[in-house]
Short mmCIF file of C-alpha atoms in Angstrom, two decimals:
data_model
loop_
_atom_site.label_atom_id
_atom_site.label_comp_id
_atom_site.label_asym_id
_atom_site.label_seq_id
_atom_site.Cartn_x
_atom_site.Cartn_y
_atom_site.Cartn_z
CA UNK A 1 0.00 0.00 0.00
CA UNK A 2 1.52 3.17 -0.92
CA UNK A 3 1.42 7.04 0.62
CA UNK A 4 -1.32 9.41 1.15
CA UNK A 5 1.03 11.64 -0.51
CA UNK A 6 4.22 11.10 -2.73
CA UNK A 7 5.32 14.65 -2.58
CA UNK A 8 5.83 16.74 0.15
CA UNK A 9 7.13 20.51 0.95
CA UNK A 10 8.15 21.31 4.31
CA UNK A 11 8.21 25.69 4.95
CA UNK A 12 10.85 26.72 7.40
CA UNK A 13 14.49 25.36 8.79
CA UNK A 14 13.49 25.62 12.47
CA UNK A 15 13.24 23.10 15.03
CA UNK A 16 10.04 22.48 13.78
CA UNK A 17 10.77 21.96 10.16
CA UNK A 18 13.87 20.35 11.03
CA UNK A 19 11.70 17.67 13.50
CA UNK A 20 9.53 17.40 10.00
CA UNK A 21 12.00 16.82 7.46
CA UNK A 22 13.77 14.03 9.56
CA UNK A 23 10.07 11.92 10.37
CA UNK A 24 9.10 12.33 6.88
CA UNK A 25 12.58 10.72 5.11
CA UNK A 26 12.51 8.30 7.87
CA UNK A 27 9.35 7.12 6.51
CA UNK A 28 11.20 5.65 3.41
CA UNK A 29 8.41 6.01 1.55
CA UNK A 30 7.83 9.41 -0.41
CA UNK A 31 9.11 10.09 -3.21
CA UNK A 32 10.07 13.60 -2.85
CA UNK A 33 10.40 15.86 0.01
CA UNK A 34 12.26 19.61 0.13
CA UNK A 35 12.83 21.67 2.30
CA UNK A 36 12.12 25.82 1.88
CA UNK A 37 14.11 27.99 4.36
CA UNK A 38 14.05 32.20 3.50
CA UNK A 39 17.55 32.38 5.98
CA UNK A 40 20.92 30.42 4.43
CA UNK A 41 21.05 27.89 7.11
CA UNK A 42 18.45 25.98 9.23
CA UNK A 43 18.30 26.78 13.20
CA UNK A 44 15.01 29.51 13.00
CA UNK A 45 14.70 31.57 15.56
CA UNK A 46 17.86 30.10 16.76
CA UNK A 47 19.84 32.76 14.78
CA UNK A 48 21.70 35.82 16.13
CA UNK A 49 20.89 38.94 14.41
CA UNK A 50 22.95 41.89 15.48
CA UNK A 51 21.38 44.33 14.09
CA UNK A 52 17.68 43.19 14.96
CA UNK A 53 14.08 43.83 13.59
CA UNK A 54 12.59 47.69 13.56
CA UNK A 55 9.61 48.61 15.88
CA UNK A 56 6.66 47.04 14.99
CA UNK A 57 4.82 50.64 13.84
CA UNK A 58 7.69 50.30 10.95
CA UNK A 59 6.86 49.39 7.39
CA UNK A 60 7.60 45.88 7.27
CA UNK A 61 9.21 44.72 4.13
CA UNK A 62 9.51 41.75 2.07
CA UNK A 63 7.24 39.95 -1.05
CA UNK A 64 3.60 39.15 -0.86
CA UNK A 65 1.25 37.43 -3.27
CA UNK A 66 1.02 40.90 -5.07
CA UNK A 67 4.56 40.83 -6.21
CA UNK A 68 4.53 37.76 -7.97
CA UNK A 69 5.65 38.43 -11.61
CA UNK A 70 2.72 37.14 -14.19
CA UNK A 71 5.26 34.71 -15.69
CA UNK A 72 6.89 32.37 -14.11
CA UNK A 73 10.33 31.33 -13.89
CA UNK A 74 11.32 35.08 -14.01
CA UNK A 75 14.27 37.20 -12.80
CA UNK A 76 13.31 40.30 -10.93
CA UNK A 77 15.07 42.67 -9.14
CA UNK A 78 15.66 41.62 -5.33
CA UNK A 79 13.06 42.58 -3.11
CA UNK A 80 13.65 44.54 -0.12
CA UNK A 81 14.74 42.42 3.01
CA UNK A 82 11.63 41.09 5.11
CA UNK A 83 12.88 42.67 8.46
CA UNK A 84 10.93 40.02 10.43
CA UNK A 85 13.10 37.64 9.56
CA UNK A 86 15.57 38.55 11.82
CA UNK A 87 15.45 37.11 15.31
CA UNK A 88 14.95 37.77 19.28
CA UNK A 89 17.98 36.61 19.84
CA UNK A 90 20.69 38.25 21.95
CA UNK A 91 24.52 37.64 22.72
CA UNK A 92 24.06 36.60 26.27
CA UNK A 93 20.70 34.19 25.67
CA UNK A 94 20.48 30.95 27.75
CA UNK A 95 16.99 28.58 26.99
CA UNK A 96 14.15 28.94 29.06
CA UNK A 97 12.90 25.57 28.94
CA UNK A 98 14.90 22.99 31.06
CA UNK A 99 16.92 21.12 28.80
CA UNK A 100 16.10 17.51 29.71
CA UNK A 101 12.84 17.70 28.67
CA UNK A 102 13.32 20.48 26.04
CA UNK A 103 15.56 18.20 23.39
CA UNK A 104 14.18 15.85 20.90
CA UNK A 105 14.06 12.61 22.42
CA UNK A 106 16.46 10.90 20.78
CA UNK A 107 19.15 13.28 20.76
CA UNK A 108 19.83 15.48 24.44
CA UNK A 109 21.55 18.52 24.36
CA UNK A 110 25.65 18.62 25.17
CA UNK A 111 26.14 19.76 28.86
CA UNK A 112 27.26 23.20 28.83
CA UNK A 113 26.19 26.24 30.21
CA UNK A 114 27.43 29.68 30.46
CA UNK A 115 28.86 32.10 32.62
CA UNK A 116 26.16 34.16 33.40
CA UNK A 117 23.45 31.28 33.71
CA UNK A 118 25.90 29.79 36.29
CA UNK A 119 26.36 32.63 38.08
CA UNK A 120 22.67 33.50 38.67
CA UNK A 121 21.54 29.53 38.80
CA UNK A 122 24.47 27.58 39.55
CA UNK A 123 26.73 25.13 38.54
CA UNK A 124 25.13 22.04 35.85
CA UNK A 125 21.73 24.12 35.49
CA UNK A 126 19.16 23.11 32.64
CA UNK A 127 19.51 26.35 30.77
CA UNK A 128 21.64 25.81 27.30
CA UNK A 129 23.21 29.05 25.87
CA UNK A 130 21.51 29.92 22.25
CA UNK A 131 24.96 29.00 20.25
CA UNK A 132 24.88 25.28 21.86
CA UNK A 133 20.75 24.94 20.76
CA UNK A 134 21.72 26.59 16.97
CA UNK A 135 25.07 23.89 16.49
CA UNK A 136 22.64 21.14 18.64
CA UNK A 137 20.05 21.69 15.24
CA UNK A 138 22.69 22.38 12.33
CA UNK A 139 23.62 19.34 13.53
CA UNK A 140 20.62 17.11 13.31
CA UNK A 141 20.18 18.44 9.79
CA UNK A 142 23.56 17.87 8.16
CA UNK A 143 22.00 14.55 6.69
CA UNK A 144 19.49 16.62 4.84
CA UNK A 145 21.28 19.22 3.93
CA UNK A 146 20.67 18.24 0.06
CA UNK A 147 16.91 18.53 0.33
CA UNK A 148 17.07 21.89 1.62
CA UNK A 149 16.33 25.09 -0.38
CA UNK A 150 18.05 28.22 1.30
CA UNK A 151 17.66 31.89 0.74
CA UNK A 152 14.38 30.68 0.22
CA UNK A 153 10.62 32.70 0.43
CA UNK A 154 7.50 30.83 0.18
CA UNK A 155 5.59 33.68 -1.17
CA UNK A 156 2.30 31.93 -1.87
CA UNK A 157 1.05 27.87 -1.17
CA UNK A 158 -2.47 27.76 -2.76
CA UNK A 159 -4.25 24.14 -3.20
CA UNK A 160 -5.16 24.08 -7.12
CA UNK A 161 -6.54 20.72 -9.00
CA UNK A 162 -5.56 18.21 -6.10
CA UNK A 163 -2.09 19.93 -5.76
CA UNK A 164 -0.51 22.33 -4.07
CA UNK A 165 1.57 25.17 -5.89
CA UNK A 166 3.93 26.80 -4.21
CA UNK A 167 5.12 30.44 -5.81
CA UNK A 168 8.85 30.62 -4.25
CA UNK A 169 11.65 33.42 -4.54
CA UNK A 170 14.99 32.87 -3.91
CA UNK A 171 17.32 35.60 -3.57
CA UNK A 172 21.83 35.72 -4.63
CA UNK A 173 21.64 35.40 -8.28
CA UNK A 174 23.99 36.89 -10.26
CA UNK A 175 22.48 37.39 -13.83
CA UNK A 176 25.16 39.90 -15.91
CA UNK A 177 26.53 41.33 -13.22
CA UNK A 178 23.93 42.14 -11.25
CA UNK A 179 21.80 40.53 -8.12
CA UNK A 180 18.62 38.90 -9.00
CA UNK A 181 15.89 36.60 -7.54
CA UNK A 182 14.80 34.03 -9.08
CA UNK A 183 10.81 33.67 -9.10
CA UNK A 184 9.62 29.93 -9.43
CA UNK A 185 6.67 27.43 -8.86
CA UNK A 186 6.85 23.34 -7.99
CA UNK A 187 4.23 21.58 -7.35
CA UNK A 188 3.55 19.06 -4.49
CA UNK A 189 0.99 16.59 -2.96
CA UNK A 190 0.87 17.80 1.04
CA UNK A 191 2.65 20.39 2.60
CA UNK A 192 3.76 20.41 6.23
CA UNK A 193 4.13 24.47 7.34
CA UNK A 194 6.82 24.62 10.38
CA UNK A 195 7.64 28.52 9.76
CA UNK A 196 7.49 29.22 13.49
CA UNK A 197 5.25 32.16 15.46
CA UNK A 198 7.79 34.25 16.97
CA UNK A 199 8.70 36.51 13.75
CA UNK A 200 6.29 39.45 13.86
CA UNK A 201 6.22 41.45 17.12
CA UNK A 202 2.95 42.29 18.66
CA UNK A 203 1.99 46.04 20.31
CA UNK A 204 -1.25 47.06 22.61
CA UNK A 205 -3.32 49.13 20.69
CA UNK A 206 -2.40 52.71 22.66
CA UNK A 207 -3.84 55.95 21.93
CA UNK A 208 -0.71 58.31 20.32
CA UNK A 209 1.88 55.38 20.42
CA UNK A 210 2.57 55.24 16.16
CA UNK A 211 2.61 58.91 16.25
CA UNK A 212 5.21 58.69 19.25
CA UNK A 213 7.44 55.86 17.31
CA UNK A 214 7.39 57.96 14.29
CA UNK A 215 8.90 61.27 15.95
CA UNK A 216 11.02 59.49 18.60
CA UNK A 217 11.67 55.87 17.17
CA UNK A 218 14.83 55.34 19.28
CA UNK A 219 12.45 55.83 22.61
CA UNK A 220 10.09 52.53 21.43
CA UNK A 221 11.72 48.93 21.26
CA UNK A 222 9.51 45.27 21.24
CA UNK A 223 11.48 42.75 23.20
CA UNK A 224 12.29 41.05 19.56
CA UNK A 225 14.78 44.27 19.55
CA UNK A 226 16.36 43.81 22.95
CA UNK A 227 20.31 43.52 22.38
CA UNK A 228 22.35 44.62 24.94
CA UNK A 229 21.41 45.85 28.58
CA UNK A 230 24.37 48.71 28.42
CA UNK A 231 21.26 50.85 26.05
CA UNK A 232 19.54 51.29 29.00
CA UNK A 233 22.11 51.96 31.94
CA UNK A 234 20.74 55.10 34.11
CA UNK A 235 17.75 55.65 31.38
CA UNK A 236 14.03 56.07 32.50
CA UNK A 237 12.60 53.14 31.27
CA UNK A 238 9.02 51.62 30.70
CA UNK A 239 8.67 47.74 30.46
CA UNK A 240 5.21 46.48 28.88
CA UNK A 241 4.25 42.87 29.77
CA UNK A 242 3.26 40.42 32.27
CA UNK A 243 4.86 36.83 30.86
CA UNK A 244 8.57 35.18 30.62
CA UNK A 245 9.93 37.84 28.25
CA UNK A 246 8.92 40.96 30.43
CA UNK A 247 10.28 38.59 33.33
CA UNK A 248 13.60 38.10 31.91
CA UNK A 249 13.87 42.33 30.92
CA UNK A 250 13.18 43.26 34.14
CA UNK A 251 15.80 41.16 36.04
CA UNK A 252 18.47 42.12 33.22
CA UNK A 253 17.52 46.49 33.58
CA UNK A 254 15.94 46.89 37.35
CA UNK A 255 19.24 47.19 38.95
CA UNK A 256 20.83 49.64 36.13
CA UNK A 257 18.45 52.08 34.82
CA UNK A 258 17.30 55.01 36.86
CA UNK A 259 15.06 54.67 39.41
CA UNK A 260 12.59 53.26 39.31
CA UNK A 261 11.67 50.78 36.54
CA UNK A 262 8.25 51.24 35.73
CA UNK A 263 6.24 48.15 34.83
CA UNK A 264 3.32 48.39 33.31
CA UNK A 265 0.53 45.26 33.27
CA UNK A 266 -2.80 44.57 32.18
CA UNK A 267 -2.69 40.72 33.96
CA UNK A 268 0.53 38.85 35.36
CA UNK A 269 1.43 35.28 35.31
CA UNK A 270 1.44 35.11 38.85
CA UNK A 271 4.53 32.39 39.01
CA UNK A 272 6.78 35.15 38.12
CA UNK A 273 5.84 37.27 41.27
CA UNK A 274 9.42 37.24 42.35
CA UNK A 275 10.72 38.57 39.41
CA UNK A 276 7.30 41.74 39.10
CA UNK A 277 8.49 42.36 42.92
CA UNK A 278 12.00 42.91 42.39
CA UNK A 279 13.94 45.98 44.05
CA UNK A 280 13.46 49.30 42.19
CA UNK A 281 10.61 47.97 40.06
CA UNK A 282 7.47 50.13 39.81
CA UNK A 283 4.13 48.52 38.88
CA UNK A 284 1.80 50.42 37.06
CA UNK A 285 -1.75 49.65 35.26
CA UNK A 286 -1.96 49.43 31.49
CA UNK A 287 -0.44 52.22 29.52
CA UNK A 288 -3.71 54.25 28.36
CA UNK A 289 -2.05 57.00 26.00
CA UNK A 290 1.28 58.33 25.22
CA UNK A 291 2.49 61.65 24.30
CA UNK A 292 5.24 63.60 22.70
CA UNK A 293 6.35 67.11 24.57
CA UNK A 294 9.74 68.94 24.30
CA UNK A 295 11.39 66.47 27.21
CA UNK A 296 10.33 63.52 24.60
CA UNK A 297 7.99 61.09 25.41
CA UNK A 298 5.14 61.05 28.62
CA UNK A 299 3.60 57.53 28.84
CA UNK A 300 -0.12 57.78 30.48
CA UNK A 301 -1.83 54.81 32.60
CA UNK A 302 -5.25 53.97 33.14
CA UNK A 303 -5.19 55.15 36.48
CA UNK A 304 -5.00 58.69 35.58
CA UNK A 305 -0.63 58.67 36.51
CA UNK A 306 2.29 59.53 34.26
CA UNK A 307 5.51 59.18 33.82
CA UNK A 308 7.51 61.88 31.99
CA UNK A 309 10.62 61.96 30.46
CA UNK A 310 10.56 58.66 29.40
CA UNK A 311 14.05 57.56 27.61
CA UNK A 312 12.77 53.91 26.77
CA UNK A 313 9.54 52.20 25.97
CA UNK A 314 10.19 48.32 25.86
CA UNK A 315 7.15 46.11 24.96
CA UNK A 316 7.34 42.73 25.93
CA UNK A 317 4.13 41.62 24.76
CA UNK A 318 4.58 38.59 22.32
CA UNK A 319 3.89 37.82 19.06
CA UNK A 320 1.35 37.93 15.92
CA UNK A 321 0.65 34.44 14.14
CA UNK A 322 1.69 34.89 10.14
CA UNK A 323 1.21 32.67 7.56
CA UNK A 324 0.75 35.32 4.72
CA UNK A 325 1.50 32.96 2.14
CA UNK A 326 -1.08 30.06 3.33
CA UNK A 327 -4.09 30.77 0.80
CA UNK A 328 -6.36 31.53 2.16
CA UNK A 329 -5.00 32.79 5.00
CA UNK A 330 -6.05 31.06 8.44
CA UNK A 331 -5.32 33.82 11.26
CA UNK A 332 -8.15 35.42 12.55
CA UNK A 333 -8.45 38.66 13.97
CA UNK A 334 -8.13 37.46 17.35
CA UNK A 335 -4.24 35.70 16.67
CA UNK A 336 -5.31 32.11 16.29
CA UNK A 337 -5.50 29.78 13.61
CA UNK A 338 -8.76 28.45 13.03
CA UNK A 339 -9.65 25.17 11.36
CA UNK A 340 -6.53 22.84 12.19
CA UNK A 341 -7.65 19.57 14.04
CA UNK A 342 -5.38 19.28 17.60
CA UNK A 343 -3.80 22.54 16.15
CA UNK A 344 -2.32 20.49 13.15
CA UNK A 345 -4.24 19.07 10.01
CA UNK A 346 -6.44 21.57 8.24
CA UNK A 347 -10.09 20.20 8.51
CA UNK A 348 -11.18 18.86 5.22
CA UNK A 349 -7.96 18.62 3.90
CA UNK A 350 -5.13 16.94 5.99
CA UNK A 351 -2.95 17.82 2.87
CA UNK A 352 -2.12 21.07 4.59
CA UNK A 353 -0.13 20.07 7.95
CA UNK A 354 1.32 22.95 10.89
CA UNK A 355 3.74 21.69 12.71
CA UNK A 356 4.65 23.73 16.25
CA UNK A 357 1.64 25.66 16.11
CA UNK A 358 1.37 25.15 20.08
CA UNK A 359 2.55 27.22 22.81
CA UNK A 360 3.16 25.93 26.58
CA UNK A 361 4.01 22.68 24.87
CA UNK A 362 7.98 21.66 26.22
CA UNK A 363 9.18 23.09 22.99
CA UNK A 364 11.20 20.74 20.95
CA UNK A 365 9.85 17.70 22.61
CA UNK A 366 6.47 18.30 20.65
CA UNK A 367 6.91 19.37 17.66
CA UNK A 368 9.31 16.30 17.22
CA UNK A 369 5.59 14.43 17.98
CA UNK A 370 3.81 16.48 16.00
CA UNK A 371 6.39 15.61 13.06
CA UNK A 372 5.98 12.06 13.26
CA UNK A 373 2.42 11.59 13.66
CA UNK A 374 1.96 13.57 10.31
CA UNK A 375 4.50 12.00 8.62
CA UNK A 376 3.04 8.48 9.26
CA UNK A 377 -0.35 10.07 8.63
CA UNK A 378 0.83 11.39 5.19
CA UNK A 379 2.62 8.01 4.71
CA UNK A 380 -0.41 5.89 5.23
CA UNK A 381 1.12 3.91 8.52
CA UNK A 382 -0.84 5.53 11.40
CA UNK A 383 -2.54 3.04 14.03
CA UNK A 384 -5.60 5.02 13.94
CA UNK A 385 -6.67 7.52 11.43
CA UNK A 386 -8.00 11.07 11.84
CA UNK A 387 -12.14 11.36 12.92
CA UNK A 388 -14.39 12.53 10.50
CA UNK A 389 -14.50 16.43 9.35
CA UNK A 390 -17.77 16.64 11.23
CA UNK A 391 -16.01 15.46 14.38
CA UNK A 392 -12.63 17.94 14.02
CA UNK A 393 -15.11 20.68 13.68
CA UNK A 394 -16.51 19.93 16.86
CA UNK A 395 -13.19 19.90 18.70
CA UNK A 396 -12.60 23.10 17.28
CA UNK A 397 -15.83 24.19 19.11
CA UNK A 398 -15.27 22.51 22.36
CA UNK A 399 -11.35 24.03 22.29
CA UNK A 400 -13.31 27.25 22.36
CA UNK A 401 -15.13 26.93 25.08
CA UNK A 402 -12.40 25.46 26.93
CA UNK A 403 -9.39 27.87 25.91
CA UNK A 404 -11.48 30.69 24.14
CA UNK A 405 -11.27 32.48 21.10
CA UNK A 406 -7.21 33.89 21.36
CA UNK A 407 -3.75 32.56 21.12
CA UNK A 408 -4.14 30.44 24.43
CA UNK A 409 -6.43 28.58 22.33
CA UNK A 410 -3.04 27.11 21.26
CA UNK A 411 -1.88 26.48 24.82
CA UNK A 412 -1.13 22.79 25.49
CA UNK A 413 -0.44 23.53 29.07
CA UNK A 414 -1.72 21.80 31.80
CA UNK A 415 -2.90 18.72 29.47
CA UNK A 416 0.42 17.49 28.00
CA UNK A 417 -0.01 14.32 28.82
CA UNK A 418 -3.44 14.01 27.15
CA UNK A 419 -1.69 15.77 24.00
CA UNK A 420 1.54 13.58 23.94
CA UNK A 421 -0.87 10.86 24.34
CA UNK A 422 -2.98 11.28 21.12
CA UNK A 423 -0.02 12.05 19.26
CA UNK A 424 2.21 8.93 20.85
CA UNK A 425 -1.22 6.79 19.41
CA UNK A 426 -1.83 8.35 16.42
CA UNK A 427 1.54 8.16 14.93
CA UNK A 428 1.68 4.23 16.18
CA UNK A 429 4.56 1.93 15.96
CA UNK A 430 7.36 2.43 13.14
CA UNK A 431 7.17 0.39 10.07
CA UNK A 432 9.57 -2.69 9.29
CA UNK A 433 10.53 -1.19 6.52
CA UNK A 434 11.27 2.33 7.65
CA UNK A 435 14.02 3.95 10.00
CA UNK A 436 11.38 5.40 11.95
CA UNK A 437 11.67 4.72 16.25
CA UNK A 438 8.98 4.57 18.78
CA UNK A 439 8.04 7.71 20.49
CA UNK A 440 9.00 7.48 24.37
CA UNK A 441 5.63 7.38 26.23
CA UNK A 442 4.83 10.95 28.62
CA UNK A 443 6.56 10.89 31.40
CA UNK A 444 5.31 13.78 34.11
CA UNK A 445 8.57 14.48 35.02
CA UNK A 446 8.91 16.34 31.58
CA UNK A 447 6.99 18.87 32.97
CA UNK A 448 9.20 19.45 36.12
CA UNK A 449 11.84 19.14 34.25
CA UNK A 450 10.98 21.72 31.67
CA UNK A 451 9.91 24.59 34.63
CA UNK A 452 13.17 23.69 36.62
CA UNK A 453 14.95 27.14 35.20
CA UNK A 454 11.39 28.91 36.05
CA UNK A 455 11.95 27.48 39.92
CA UNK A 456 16.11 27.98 39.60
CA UNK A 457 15.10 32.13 38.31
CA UNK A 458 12.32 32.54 41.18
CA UNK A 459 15.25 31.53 43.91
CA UNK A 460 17.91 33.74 42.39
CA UNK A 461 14.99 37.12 42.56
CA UNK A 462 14.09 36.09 45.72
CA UNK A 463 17.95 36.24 46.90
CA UNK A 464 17.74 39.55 45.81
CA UNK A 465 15.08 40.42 47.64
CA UNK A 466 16.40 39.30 50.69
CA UNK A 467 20.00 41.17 49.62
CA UNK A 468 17.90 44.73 49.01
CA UNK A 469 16.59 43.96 52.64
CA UNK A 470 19.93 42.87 54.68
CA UNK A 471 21.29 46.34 52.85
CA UNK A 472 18.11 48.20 54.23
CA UNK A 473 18.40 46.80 57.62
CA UNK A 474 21.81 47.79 57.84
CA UNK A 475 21.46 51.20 57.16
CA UNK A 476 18.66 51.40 59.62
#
């Protein structure tokens, strides 16, 4: 019996795409798969960028569907660089997710850490330092490396006659002298879409804030931009957010810009208490409006307070979901993706795959089960087969209710075992005839092991708690 599909695209180089690309040849049973990646090497948003993305008021630029030339293969002038491309990633990054529980499962992480995690968390911690994650995954892809296609856009996948047709530009051509992309379409059977949701930063809605970035633009950064915590040393800063991100900004700043740092939140996640009660750290409501006046920029809170003279604004407030090419597109105004059964197969036509469209999920751990179960889906091997349309709709309904209509519809979080589970059952044994393995049954300890640097960060802010107080007491 042969595949659901012969020929299959994966979109993106990530972990995700990576986790894809290495179930699906392990199947041993497609005839083609490739591998589209807009960067020149795999790793995502495992990349350093050291000059990062612009604020997200910016023009963003880049090719859409509108740009395709109206014959195809065609040589066009290169099109201006897509700045969200570029990564969060800064020189002094260590993971966030504990690393036992983080890696794929059948490759751990090396054992190394750096300074500064050491310092803070001590010796043998679970963080990993961003370089080790980016060599761990160059690494697991080396194998594939010839069914990759770099410097690579997907600028349009659109299902037409049973296929899929992707419209793809890739940039570096030298045609007479001069830099050129090259504009093509192939053609493919299912396509598995791993292109990651942490590319285009997300701002509150605030009342004068893209006038603001316009006439100060060097006052408003989105965590994406964060660098290098010398920018901000005696500044009067601003920090937007209530998650890990705004977490991780205000340990790095509260100790080294002036006085206090203001925080403002709309909600918290309350396990981070330690790190919103840190000396010098100001909590304010949600930023209502902000203004421009000779001293620069006055943020405004719902509360009817201000705080003038502001040097920095720094939003830590997440992400948008993009998948401008997908056709039609599936984000909705509220930053989900509707119509993908479990967050994965588009309902009505499982040709059309996401893999690590998930958040609170362990990370690596699941999209590498994601990855297999729709590779031995798409190759026709699964144990049990997907329900009915009729019945994926309905889980889309009850997710609703459950997780309501916004990006925590995505959140796995506090039911991983039910979601390794499915996938674990779904995917089934390997084949006889493939290289495929068995996927380790959920083990709760892959949740403790994954909030470990979470619990390792909430002792280090408390220390400094109880530092800021010894210092007090002696004074007194």
């Amino acid at each position: 019996m042969g595949p659901r599909y012969q020929n299959i695209a994966v979109i993106g180089g990530g972990p995700s795409g990576i986790s894809a690309t290495k179930a699906l040849v392990e199947e041993r049973i497609f005839q083609t798969v490739r591998l589209f990646e807009r960067r020149d090497r795999v790793g995502g948003i495992w990349h350093y960028d050291p000059v990062p993305d612009v604020f997200p008021t910016a023009t963003k630029a880049g090719s859409n569907p509108k740009d395709i030339p109206s014959k195809l293969p065609h040589f066009a002038p290169p099109a201006l660089e897509d700045l969200t491309s570029r990564t969060a990633i800064y020189d002094t990054l260590d993971s966030n997710v504990g690393a036992k529980a983080m890696s794929f499962s059948h490759t751990p992480f090396p054992l190394v850490n750096s300074a500064q995690s050491t310092r803070y968390l001590g010796h043998s911690n679970p963080t990993r330092p961003f370089r080790v994650v980016a060599k761990y995954l160059e690494e697991l892809f080396k194998d594939y490396l010839h069914l990759a296609s770099f410097n690579t856009t997907v600028v349009k996948a659109e299902k037409k006659s049973e296929k899929w047709v992707l419209t793809l530009r890739q940039s570096g051509h030298l045609v007479n002298g001069e830099l050129k992309d090259y504009w093509w379409e192939e053609q493919f059977d299912a396509v598995v879409v791993a292109s990651g949701h942490y590319s285009v930063p997300q701002t509150p809605e605030i009342l004068g804030l893209e006038n603001a970035a316009t006439k100060y633009p060097a006052h408003f950064e989105h965590s994406k931009e964060f660098r290098n915590p010398d920018d901000y040393v005696d500044k009067k800063v601003v920090v937007v957010g209530g998650n890990v991100s705004s977490a991780d900004l205000v340990a790095d700043l509260h100790a080294i810009v002036k006085a206090p740092l203001e925080l403002s939140q709309r909600g918290h996640n309350e396990a981070l208490d330690s790190a919103w009660n840190l000396p010098n750290v100001k909590l304010r409501p949600t930023v209502s409006e902000i203004k421009t006046s000779a001293r620069g920029i006055n943020v405004y809170y719902s509360d009817g307070s201000v705080t003038e003279g502001v040097d920095k604004v720094l939003f830590a407030t997440g992400y948008k979901l993009s998948y401008p090419f997908i056709t039609p597109d599936p984000v909705t105004p509220n930053n989900r993706v509707a119509g993908f059964y479990q967050h994965i197969w588009k309902i009505g036509d499982p040709s059309l795959a996401l893999v690590g469209q998930v958040r609170a999920a362990i990370s690596f751990r699941v999209y590498e089960y994601q990855a297999v179960a729709v590779a031995r889906y798409f190759a026709g091997r699964n144990k049990a087969s997907l329900p009915s349309p009729r019945e994926q709709d309905q889980w889309e309904v009850d997710r609703l209710q459950y997780k309501g209509n916004s990006p925590i519809f995505h959140e796995i979080k506090p039911d991983f075992k039910e979601y390794f589970d499915f996938l674990t059952e779904l995917a089934g044994p390997p084949a006889a005839e493939s290289d495929g393995y068995s996927l380790p049954p959920w083990e709760d300890k892959w949740a403790e092991h994954a909030f470990e640097i979470l619990q390792l960060k909430d002792k280090y802010w408390k220390s400094l708690h109880k530092k800021k107080e010894g210092f007090v007491s002696a004074k007194l």
